[in-house]
Coordinates of C-alpha atoms and ligand atoms in Angstrom, one line a residue:
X22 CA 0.0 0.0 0.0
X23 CA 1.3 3.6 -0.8
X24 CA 0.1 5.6 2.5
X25 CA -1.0 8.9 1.8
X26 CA 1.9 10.0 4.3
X27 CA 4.6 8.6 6.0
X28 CA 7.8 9.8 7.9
X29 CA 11.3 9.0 6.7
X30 CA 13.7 7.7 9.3
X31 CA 17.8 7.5 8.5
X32 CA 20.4 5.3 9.9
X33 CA 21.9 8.5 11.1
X34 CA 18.6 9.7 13.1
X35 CA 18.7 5.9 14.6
X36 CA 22.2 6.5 15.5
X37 CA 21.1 9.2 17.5
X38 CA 18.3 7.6 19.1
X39 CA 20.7 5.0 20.0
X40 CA 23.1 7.5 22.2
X41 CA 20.2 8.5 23.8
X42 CA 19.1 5.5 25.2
X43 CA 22.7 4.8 26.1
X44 CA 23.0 8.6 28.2
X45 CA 22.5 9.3 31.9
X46 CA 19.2 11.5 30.6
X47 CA 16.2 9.8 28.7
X48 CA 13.9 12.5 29.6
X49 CA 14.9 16.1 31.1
X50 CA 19.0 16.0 29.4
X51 CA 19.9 17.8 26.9
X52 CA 18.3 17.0 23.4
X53 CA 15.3 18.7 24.1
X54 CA 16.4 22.4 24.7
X55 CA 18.3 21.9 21.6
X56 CA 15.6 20.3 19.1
X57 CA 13.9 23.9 20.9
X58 CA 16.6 26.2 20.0
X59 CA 17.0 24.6 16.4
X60 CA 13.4 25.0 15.4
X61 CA 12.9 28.4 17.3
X62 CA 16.3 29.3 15.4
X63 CA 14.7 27.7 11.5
X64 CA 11.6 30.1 12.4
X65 CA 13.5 33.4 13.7
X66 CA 11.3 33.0 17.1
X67 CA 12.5 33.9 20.3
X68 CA 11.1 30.4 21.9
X69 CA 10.2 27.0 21.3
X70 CA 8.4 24.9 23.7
X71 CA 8.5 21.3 23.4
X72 CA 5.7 19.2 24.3
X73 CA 4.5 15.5 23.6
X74 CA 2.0 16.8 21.2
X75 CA 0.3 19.6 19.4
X76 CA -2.7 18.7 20.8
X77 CA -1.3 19.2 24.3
X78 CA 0.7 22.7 22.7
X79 CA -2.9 23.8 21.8
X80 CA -3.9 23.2 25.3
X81 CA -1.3 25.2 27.2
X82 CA -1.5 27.5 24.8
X83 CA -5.2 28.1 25.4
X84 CA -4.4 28.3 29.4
X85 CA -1.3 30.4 28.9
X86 CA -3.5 33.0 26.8
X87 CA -6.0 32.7 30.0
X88 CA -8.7 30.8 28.4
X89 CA -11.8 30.1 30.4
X90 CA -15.1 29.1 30.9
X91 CA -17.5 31.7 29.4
X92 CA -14.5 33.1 26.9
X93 CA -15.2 31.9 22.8
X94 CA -12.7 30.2 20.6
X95 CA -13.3 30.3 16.8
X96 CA -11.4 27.9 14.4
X97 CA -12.0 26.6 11.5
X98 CA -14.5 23.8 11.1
X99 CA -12.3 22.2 7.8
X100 CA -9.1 20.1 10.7
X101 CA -8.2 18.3 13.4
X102 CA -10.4 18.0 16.0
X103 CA -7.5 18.8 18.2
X104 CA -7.7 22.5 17.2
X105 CA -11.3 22.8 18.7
X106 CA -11.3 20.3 21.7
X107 CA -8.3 22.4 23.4
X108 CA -11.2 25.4 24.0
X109 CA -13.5 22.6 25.6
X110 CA -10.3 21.6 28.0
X111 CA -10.4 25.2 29.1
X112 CA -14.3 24.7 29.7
X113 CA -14.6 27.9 27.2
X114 CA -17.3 27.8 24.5
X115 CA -16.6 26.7 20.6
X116 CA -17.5 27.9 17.4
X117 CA -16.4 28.0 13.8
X118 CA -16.1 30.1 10.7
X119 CA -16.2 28.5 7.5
X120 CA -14.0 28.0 4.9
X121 CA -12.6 30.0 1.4
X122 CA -13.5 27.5 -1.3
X123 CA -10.1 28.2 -3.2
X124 CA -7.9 28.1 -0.2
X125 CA -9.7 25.6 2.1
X126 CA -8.6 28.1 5.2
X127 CA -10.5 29.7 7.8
X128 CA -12.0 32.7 5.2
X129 CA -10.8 36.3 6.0
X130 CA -14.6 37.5 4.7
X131 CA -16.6 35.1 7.3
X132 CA -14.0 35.9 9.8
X133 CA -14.8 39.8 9.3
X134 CA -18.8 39.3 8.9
X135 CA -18.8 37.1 12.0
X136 CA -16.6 39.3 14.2
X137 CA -19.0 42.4 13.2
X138 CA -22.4 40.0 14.4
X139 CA -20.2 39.3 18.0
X140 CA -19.3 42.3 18.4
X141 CA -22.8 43.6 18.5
X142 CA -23.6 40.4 20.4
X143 CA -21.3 41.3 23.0
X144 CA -19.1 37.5 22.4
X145 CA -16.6 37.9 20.4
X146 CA -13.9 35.7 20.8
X147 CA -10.9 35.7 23.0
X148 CA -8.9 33.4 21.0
X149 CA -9.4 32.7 17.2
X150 CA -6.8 29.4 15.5
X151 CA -6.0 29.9 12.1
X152 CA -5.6 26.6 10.4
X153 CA -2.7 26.3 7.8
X154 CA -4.4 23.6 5.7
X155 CA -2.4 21.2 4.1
X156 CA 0.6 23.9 4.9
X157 CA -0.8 26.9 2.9
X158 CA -0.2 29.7 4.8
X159 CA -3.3 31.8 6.0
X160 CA -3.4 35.3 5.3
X161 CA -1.8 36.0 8.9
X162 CA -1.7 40.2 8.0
X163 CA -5.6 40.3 7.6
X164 CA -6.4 38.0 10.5
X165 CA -4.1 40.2 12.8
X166 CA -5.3 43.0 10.9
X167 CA -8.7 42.1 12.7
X168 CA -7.3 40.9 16.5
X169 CA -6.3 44.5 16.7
X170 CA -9.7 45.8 15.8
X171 CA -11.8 43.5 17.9
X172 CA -9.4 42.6 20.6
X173 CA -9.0 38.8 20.2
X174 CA -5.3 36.6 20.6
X175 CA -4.3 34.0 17.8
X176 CA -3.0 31.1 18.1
X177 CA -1.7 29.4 14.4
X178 CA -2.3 26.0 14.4
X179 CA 0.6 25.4 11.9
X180 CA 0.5 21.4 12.6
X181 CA 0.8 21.0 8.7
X182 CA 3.0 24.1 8.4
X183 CA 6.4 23.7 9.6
X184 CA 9.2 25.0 6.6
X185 CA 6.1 27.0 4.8
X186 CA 6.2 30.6 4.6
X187 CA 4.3 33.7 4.0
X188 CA 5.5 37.1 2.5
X189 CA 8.8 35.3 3.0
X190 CA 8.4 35.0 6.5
X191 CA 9.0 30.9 8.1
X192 CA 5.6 30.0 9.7
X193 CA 6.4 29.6 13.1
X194 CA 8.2 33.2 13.5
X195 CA 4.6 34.5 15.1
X196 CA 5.0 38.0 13.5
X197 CA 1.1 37.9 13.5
X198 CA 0.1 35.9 16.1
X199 CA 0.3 35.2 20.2
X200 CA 1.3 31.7 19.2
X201 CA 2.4 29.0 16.9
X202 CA 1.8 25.4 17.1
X203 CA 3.4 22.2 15.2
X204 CA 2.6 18.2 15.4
X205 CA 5.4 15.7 15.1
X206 CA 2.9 12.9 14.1
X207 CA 5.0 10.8 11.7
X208 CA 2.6 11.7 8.6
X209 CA 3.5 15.5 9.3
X210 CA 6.6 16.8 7.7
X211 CA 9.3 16.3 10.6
X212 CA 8.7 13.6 13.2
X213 CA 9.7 13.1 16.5
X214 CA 6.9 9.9 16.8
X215 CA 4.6 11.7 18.5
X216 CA 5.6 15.5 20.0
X217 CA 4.5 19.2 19.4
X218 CA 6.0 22.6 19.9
X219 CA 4.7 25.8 20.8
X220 CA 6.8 28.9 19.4
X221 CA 5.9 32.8 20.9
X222 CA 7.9 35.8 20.7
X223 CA 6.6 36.8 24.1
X224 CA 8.8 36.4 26.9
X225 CA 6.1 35.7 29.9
X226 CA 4.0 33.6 27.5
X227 CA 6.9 31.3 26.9
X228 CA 7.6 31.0 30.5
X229 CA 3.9 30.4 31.6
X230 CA 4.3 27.7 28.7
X231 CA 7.0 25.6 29.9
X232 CA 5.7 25.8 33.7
X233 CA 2.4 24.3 32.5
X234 CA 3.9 21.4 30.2
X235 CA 5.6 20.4 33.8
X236 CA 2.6 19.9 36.4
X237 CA 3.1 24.5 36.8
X238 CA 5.9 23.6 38.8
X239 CA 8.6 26.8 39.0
X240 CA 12.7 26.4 40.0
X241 CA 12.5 30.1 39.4
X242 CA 13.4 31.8 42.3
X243 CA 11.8 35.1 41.0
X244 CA 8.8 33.2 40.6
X245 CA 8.3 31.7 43.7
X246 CA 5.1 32.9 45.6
X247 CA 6.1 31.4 48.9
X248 CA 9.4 31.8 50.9
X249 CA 11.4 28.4 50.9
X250 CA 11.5 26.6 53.6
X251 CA 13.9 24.2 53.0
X252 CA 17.1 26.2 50.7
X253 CA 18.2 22.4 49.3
X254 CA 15.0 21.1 47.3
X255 CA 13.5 24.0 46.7
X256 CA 10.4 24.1 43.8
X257 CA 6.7 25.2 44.0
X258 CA 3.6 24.4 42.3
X259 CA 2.3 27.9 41.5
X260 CA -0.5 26.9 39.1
X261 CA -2.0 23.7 37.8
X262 CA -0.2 22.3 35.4
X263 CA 0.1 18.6 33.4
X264 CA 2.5 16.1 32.2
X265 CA 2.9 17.2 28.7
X266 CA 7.3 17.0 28.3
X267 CA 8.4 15.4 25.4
X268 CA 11.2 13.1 26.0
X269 CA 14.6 12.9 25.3
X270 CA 14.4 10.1 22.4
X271 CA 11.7 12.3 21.4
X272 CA 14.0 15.4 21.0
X273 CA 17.1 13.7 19.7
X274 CA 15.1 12.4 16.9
X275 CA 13.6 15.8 16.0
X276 CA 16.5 17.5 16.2
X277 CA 18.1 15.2 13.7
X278 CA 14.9 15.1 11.2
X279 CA 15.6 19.2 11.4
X280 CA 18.7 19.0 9.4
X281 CA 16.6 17.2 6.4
X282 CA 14.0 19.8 6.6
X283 CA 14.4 21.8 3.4
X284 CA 15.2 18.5 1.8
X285 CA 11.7 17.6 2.5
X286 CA 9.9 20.6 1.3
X287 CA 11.9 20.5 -1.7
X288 CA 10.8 17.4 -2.0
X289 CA 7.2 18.0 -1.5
X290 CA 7.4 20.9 -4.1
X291 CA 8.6 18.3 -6.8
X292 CA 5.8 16.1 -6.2
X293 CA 3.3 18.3 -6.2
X294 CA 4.5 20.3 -9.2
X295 CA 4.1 17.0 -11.4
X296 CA 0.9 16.4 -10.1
X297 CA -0.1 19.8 -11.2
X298 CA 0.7 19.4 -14.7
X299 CA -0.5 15.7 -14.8
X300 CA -4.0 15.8 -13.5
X301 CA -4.5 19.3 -15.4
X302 CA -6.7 17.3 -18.0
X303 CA -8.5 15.1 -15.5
X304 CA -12.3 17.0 -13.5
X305 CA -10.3 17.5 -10.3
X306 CA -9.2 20.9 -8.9
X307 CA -5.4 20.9 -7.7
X308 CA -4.7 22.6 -4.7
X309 CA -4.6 26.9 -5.2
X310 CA -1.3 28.2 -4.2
X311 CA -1.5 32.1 -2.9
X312 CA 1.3 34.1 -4.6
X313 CA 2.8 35.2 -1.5
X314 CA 2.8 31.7 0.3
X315 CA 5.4 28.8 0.0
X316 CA 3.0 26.0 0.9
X317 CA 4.6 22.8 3.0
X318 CA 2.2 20.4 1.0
X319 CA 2.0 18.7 3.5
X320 CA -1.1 17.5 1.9
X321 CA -2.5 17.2 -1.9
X322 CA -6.0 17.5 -1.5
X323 CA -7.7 17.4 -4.9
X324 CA -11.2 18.6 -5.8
X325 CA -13.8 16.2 -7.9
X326 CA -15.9 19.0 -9.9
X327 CA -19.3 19.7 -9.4
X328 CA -20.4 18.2 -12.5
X329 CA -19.2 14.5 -11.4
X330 CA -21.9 12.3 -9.6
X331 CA -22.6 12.0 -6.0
X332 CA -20.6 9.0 -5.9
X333 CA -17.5 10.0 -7.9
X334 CA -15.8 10.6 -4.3
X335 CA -16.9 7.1 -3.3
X336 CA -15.7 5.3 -6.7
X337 CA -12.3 7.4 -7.0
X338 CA -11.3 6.3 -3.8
X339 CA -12.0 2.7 -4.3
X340 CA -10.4 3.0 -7.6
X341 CA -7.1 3.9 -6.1
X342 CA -7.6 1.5 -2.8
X343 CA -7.9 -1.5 -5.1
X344 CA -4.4 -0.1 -7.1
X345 CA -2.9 0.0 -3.5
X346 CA -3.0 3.7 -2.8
X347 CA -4.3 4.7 0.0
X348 CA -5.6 8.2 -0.6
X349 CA -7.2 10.1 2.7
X350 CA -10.0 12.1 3.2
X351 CA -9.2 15.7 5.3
X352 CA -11.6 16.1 6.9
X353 CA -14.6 15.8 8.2
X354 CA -15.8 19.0 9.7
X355 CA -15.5 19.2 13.2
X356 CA -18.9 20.4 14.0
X357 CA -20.0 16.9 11.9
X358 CA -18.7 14.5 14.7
X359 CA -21.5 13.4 17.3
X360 CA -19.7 15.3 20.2
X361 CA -19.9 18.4 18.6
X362 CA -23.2 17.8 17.1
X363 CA -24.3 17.2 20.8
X364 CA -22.9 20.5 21.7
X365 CA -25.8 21.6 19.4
X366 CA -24.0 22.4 15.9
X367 CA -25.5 20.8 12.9
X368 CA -25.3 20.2 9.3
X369 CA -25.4 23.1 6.6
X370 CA -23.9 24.8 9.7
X371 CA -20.4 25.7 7.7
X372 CA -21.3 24.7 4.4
X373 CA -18.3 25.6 2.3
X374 CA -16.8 23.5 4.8
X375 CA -19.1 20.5 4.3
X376 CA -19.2 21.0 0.3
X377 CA -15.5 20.4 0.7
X378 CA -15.7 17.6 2.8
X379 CA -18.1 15.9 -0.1
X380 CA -15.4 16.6 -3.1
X381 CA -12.0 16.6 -1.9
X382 CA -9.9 13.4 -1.5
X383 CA -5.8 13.7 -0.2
X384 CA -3.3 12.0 -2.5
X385 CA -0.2 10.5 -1.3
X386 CA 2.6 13.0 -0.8
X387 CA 5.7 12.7 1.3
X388 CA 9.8 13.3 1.0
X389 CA 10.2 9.6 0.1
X390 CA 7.2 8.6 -2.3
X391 CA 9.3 7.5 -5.7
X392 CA 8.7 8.8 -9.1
X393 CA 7.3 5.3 -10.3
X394 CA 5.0 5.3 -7.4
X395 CA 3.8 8.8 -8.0
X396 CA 3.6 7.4 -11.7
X397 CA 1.7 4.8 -10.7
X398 CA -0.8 7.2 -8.9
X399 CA -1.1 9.4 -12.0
X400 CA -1.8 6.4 -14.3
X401 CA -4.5 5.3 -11.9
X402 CA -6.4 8.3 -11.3
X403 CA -5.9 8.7 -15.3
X404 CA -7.9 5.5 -15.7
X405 CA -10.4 6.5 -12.8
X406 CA -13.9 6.8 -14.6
X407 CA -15.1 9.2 -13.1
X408 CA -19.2 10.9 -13.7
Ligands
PLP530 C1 -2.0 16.5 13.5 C2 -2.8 17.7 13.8 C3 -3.0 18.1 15.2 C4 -2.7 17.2 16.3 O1 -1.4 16.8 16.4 P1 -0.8 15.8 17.4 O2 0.6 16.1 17.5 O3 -1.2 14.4 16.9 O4 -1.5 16.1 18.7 C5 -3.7 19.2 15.4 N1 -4.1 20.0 14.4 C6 -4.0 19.7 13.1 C7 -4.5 20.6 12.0 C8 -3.3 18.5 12.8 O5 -3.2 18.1 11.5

């Protein structure tokens, strides 16, 4: 089976694995500050906080921004489930804006119309999380453009972004935003097997982060809200905080997958450039690229046209299942799942969103798919009779 992503892992980044688990330190040492420093340094941030995922990075991020019950968080409905379930962690309330059918992001217009309604409404959001889908950069200048108007903080959710950039600018440096957030999940462009990073420019937010991936336990003297009564083990608890570190193995491994990183992207580029000009002729929509954003592709979502029958989704991915390809579907809209529908959202709710959802299926794309595999996939979705 082709997967429709897959991580690449060297002899060199096992060699490094393997020091690790010969060290003093398999958690806490020294690989983790610098997988920090390396990625903070690739983005031109002033910090990196490493944590086991993005989902938990979304959560402290959420607290660290001072999230809480009664506040809103908008994202978009078109990801993850991840990006909305770390407002419901926060007991805070959730809703979405829909998509741009040509980029598949969070749109700048529903954004703006929604934000006018709130604002009247007296709820507009404390947080909003842009979505860089399949690591197309969102407009970032028109979204912060906005958080100045109506007061709200952003956090990117860049899980699919890492080594895009906008205007230039590495996602990841937070020039518009609060925060930054990538995944490690082996089908994401680095991996460190599972692990996440928060990046912010903001001194106090990057401290608040690392207390809270570490039970909100401080060593900082400064910090300290009690006087010590004992000068030899001296750390306090000065908020609640979880478990979220990422190991050493963890941060060994990313740091070594870092050095590849433009590799990949490259990579990624090639790939999708060939799809581009081989399924020009075929009823599918490639993936839109903005003129000022360097996409990540971390995925190749392509588009069936309207004209094609309901069940052209249904046949093109069997077509390509039975060829061994195993294309993906991203995703279904978050508000679709029964625990959101419970929470009272329903469908037509975010209908770009759900249109998209109906049409689009992800084609395999990652730094080590082979030109006679990708071959392979053009051929079959040539053959694909699709109507
Ligand atoms: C993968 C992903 C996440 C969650 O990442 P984990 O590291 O698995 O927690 C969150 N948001 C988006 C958009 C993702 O693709």
């Amino acid at each position: 089976m082709i997967p429709y992503g897959r991580q690449e892992i060297t002899e060199e980044d096992i060699s490094e694995v393997e020091k690790v688990l010969r060290s003093d330190y398999l958690t806490q040492g020294e690989a983790v500050p610098k997988f920090e420093k390396s990625v903070a340094g690739y983005c031109g941030v002033n910090y990196g906080i490493a944590v086991n995922s993005a989902t938990s990075a979304l959560h402290i991020s959420c607290v660290a921004l001072n999230l809480s019950p009664g506040d809103w968080l908008w994202t978009s409905p078109n990801t993850f489930v991840a990006s909305a379930n770390c407002a419901i962690y926060c007991g805070a309330n959730i809703d979405f804006v829909d998509i741009d059918p040509n980029t598949y992001n969070m749109s700048i217009e529903s954004l703006s119309d929604k934000l006018k309604k709130a604002d009247k409404l007296g709820k507009l959001p404390k947080i909003v999380i842009p979505v860089h889908f399949a690591g197309q950069p969102c407009n970032m200048p028109a979204i912060h453009d906005l958080s100045k108007r109506y007061g709200f903080k952003i956090i990117e959710d860049a899980s699919h972004a890492i080594g895009a950039s906008y205007d230039k600018k590495k996602i990841g440096s937070c020039l518009h935003s609060d925060i930054t957030v990538f995944s490690f999940h082996p089908v994401k462009i680095i991996t460190t097997a599972e692990g996440g990073m928060a990046l912010t420019n903001n001194e106090e937010v990057a401290d608040r982060l690392s207390r809270l991936r570490t039970h909100g336990i401080t060593k900082d003297k400064k910090r300290m809200i009690k006087k010590s009564d004992n000068e030899i083990w001296n750390y306090q608890q000065i908020e609640l905080g979880f478990n979220y570190r990422m190991n050493d193995i963890q941060g060994t491994l990313g740091l070594s997958q870092m050095k590849r990183i433009d590799k990949y992207i490259h990579r990624r580029h090639e790939i999708a450039k060939k799809y581009d000009l081989e399924l020009k002729k075929l009823p599918v929509k490639t993936p839109w690229q903005s003129p000022k954003a360097y996409s990540s592709y971390h995925l190749y979502p392509i588009i069936l046209r309207d004209n094609l029958g309901n069940n052209s989704q249904k046949k093109l991915y069997e077509q390509l299942n039975k060829n061994k390809i195993a294309a993906n579907l991203h995703y279904i809209p978050v508000h679709r799942h029964p625990y959101y529908e419970n929470l009272g959202f329903k469908k037509n709710d975010f209908p770009e969103a759900e249109k998209f959802h109906q049409k689009a299926i992800s084609i395999p794309i990652y730094a080590t798919l082979k030109n006679d595999q990708q071959e392979h996939i053009i051929k079959t979705l040539k053959e694909v009779k699709l109507g």
